[in-house]
mmCIF file of C-alpha atoms in Angstrom:
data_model
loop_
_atom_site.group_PDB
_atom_site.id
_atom_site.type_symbol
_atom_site.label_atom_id
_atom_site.label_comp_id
_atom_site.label_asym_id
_atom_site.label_seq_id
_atom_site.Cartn_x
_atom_site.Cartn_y
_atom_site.Cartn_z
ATOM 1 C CA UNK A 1 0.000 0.000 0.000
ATOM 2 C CA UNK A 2 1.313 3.055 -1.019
ATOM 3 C CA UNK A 3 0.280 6.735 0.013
ATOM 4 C CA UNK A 4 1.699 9.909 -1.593
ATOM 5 C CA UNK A 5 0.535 14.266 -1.385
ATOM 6 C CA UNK A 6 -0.640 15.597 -4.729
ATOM 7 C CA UNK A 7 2.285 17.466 -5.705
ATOM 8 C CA UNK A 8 5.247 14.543 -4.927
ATOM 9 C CA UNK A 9 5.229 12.918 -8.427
ATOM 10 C CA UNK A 10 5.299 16.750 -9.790
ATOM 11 C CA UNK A 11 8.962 16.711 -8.454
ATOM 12 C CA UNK A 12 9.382 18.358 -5.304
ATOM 13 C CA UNK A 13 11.773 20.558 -6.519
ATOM 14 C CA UNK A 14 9.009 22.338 -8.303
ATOM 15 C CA UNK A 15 6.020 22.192 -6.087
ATOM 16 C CA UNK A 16 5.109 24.928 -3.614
ATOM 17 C CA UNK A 17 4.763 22.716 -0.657
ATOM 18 C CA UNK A 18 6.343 20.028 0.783
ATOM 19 C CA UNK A 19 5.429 16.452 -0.471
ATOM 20 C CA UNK A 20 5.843 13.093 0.507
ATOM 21 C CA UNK A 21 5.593 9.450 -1.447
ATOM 22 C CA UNK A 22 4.865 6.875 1.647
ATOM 23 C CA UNK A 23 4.540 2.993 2.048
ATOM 24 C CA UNK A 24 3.682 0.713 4.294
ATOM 25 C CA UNK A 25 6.545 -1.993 3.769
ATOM 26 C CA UNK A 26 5.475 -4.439 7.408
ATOM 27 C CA UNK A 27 4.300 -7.292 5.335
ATOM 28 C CA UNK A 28 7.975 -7.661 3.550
ATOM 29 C CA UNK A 29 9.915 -7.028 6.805
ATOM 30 C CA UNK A 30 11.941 -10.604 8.124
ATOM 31 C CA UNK A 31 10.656 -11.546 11.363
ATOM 32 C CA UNK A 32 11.769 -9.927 14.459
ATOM 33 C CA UNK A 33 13.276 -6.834 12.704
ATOM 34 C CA UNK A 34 11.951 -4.401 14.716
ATOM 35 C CA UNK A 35 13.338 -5.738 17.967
ATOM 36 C CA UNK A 36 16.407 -6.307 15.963
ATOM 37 C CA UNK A 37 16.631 -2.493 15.168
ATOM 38 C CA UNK A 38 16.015 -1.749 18.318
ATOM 39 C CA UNK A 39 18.466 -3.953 19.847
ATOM 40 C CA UNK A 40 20.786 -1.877 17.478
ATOM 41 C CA UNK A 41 19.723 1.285 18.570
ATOM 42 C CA UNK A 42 20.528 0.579 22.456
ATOM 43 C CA UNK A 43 23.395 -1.164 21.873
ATOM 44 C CA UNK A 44 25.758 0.949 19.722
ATOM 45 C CA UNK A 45 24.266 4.307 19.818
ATOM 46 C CA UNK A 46 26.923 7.288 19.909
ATOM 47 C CA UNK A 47 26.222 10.672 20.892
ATOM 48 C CA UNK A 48 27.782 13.529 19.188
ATOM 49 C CA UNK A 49 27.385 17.188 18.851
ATOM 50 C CA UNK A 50 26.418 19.216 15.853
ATOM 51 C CA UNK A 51 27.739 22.819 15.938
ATOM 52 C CA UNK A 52 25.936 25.284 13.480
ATOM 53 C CA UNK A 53 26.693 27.200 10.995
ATOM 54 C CA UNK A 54 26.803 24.508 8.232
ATOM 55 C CA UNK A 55 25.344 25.726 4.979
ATOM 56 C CA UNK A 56 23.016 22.793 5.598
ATOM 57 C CA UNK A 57 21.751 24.060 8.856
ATOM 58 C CA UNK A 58 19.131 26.150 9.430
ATOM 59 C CA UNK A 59 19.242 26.673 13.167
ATOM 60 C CA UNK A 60 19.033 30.099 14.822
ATOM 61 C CA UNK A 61 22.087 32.161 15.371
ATOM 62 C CA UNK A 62 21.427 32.024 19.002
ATOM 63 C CA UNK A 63 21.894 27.681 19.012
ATOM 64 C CA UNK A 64 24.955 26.767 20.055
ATOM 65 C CA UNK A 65 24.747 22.672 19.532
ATOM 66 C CA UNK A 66 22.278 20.391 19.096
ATOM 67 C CA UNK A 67 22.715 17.165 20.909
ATOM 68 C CA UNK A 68 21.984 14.056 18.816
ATOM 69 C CA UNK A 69 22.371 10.136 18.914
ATOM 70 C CA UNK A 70 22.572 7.970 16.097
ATOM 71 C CA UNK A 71 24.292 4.875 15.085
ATOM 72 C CA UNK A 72 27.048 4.968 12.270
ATOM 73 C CA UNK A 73 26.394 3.873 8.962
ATOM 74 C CA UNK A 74 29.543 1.535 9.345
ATOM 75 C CA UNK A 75 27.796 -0.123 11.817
ATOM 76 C CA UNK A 76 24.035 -0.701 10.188
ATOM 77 C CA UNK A 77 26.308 -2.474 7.395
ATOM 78 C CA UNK A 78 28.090 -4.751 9.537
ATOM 79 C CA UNK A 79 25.194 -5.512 11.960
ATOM 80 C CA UNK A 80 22.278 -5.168 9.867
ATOM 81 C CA UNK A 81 23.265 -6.746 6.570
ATOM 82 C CA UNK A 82 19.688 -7.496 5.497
ATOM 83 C CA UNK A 83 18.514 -3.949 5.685
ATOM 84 C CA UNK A 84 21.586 -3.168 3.090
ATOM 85 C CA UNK A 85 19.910 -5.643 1.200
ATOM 86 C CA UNK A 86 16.472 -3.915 1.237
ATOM 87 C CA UNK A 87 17.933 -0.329 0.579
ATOM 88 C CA UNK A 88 19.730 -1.458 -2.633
ATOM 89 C CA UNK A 89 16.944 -3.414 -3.780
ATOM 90 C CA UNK A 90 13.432 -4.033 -2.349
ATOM 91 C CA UNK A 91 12.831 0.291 -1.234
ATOM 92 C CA UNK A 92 14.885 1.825 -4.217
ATOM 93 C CA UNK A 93 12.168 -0.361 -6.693
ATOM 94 C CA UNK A 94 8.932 0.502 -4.366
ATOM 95 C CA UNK A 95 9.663 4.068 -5.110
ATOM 96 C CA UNK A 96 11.187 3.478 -9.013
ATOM 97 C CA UNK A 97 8.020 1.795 -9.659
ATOM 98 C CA UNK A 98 5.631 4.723 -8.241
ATOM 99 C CA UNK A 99 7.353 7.545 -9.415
ATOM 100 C CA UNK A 100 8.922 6.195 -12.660
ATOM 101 C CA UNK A 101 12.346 7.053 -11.647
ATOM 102 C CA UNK A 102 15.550 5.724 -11.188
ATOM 103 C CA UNK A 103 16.843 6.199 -7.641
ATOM 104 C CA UNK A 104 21.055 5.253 -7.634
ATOM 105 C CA UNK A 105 21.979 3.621 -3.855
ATOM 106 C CA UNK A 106 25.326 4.275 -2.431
ATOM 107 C CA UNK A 107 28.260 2.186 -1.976
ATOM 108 C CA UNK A 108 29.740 4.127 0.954
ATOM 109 C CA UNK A 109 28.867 3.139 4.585
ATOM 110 C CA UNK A 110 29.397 6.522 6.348
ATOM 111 C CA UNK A 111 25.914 7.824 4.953
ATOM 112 C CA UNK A 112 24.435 5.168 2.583
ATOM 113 C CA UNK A 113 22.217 3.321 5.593
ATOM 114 C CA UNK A 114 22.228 5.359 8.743
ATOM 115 C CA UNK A 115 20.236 5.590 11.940
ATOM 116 C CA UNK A 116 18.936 8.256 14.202
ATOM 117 C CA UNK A 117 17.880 7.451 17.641
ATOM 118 C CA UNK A 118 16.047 9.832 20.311
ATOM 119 C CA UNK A 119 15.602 9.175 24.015
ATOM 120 C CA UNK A 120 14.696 11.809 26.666
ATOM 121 C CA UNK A 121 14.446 15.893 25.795
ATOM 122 C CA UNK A 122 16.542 15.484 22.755
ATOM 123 C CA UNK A 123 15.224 16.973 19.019
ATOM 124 C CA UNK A 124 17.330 16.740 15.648
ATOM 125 C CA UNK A 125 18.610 19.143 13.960
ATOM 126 C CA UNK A 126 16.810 21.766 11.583
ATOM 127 C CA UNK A 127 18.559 21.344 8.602
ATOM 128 C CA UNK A 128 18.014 20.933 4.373
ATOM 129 C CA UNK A 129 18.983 18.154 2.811
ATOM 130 C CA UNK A 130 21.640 17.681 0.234
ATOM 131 C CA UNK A 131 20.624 14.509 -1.563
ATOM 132 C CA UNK A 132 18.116 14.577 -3.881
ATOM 133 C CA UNK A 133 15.633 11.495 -2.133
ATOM 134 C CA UNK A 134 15.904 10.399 1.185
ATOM 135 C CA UNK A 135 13.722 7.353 2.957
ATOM 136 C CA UNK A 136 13.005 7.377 6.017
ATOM 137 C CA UNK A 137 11.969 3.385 7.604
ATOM 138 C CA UNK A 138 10.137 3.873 11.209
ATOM 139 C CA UNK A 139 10.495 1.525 13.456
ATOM 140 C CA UNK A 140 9.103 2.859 16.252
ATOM 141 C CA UNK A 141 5.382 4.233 16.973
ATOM 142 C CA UNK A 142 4.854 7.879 17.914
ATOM 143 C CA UNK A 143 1.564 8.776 17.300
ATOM 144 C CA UNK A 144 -0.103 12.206 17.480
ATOM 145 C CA UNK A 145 0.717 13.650 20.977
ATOM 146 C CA UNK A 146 3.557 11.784 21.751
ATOM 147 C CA UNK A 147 6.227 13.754 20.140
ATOM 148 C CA UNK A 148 8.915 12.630 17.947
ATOM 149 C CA UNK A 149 7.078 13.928 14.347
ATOM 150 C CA UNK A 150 9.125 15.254 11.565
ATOM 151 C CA UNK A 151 8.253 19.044 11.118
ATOM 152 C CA UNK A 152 8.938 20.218 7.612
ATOM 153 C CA UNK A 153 8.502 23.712 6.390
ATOM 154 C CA UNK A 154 6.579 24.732 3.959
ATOM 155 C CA UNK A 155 8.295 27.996 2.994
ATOM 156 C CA UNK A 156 11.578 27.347 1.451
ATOM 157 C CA UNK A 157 12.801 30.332 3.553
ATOM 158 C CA UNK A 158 12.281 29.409 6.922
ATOM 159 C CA UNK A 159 15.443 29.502 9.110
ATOM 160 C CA UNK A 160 14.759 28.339 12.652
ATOM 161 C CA UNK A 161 12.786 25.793 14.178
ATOM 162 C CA UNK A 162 10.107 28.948 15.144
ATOM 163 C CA UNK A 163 10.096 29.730 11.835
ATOM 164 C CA UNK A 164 9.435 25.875 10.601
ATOM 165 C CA UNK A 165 6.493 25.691 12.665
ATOM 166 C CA UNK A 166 4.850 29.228 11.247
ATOM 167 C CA UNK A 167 4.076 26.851 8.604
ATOM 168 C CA UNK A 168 4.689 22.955 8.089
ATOM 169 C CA UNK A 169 3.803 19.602 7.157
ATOM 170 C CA UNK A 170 3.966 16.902 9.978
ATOM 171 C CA UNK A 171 4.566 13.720 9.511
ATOM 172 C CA UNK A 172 4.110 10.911 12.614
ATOM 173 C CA UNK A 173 6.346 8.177 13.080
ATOM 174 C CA UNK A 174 4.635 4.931 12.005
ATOM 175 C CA UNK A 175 6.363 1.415 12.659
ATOM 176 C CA UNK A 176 6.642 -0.206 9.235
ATOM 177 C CA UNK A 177 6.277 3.080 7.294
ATOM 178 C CA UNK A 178 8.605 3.665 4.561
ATOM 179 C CA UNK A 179 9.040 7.334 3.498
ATOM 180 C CA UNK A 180 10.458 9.083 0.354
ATOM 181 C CA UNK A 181 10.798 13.314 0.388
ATOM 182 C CA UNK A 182 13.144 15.539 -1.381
ATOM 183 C CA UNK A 183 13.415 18.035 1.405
ATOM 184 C CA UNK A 184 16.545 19.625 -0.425
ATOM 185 C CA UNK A 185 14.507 23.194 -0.372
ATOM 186 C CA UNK A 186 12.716 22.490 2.967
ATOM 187 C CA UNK A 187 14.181 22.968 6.588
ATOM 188 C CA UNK A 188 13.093 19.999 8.685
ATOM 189 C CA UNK A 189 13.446 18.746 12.394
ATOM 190 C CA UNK A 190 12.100 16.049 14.870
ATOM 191 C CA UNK A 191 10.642 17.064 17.833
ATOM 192 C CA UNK A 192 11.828 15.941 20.740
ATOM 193 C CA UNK A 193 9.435 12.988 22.617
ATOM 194 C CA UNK A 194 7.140 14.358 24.913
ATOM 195 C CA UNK A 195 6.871 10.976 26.900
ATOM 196 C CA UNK A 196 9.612 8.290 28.057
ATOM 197 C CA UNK A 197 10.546 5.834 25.319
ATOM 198 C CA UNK A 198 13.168 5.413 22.454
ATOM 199 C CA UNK A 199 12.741 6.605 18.825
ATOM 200 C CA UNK A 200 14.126 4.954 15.819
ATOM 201 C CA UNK A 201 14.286 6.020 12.188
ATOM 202 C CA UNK A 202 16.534 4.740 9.799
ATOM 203 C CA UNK A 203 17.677 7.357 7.191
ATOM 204 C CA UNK A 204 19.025 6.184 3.858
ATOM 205 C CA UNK A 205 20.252 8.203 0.977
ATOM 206 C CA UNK A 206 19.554 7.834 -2.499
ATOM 207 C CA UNK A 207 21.181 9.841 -5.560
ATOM 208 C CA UNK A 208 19.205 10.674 -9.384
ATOM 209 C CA UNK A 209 20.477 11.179 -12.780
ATOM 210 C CA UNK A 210 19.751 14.632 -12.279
ATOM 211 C CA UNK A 211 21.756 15.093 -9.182
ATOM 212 C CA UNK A 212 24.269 11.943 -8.864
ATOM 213 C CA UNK A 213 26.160 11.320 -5.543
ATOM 214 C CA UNK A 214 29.286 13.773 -6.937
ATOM 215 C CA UNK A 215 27.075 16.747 -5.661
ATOM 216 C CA UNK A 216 27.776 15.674 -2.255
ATOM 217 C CA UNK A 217 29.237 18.940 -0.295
ATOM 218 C CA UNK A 218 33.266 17.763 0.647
ATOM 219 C CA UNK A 219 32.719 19.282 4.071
ATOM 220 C CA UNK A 220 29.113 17.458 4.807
ATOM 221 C CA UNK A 221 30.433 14.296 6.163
ATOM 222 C CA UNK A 222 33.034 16.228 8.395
ATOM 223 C CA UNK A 223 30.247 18.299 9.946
ATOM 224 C CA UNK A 224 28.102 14.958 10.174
ATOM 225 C CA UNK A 225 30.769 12.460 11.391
ATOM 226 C CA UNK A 226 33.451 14.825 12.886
ATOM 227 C CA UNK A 227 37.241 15.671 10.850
ATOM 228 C CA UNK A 228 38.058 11.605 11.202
ATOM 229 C CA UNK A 229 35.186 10.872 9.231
ATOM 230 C CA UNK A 230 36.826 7.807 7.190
ATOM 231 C CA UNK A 231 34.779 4.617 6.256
ATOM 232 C CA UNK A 232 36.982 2.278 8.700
#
């Protein structure tokens, strides 16, 4: 089952909202993988600092950090080989098939399969994107209320998480649901939760034709991953 806004197949670098193309992929997950995930998530979570300005930031001036947790890409390879698997193939044709375009998977394990993890008061960073489709897999429920959403803007312009919520598109965390935006123009966050529990997304990065994994900013996976920021 698939679900997508109006303007998403329109190509969301030309709409005048936000859009989203979403599916729900729990039928074709292997047994246990949520708890698997999860298990993941506790185990080899890291917590690092982002420190604003980036040109992909799109804190306020008066931000200092933000505080997030997520577990490297490295490790998702190594411990999660079968969700590799599904990135490359099952996901990148769900959304090839929909939108009738070819998505291009990465080969390097920094940023091709990562995972973001919330526990506590934390939020994620407001930020744009840089690659041209991302996917988000939940694997953890947060319904309405509960905190945890992903808060996009709708005006291109907006530069602070105040300014995000003048205007957005919300979308709540649904175990099972896969998610494909181009949020290159659109400043995005997650809320922090608003009641005890862990949050999981997985984040994976695709690449077009139009814009192929060369347009990468050099100084993106410093920022990300810190100045060691090598694939061993």
């Amino acid at each position: 089952m698939s679900e997508q806004t109006p303007d998403f197949l329109k190509g969301a670098s030309n709409a005048s909202r936000f859009s989203w193309l979403s599916f729900d992929v729990s039928a074709a997950m292997p047994t246990g993988w949520r708890e698997e995930i999860e298990k993941v998530a506790r185990n080899d979570r890291i917590t690092k600092q982002l420190v604003p300005p980036h040109h992909t930031s799109r804190e306020s001036a008066d931000v200092a950090a933000v505080q997030v947790m997520t577990v490297r890409g490295v490790t998702v390879w190594e411990r999660l080989p079968w969700l590799i698997d599904l990135y490359r193939g099952y996901f990148r044709e769900l959304y090839e098939e929909a939108a009738g375009r070819r998505l291009h998977p990465t080969d390097d394990q920094r940023y091709a399969v990562v995972m973001n993890v919330q526990e506590g008061g934390d939020r994620y960073e407001c930020h744009v994107d840089t690659n041209p489709i991302e996917a988000l897999l939940y694997v953890t429920d947060h319904p309405r209320g509960t905190g945890g959403e992903l808060v996009v803007a709708n005006n291109a312009d907006a530069a602070s998480v105040e300014e995000v919520d003048e205007d957005c598109s919300i979308l709540y965390p649904s175990s099972g649901q896969l998610v494909f935006f181009d949020a290159r123009r659109w400043p995005h966050y997650v809320r922090a939760l608003r009641e005890p529990g862990l949050r999981v997304a997985v984040g994976m990065n695709y690449y077009t034709d139009e814009c192929p994994e060369s347009t990468r900013p050099q100084d993106l996976n410093e920022y990300l991953y810190g100045a060691q920021n090598t694939v061993a």
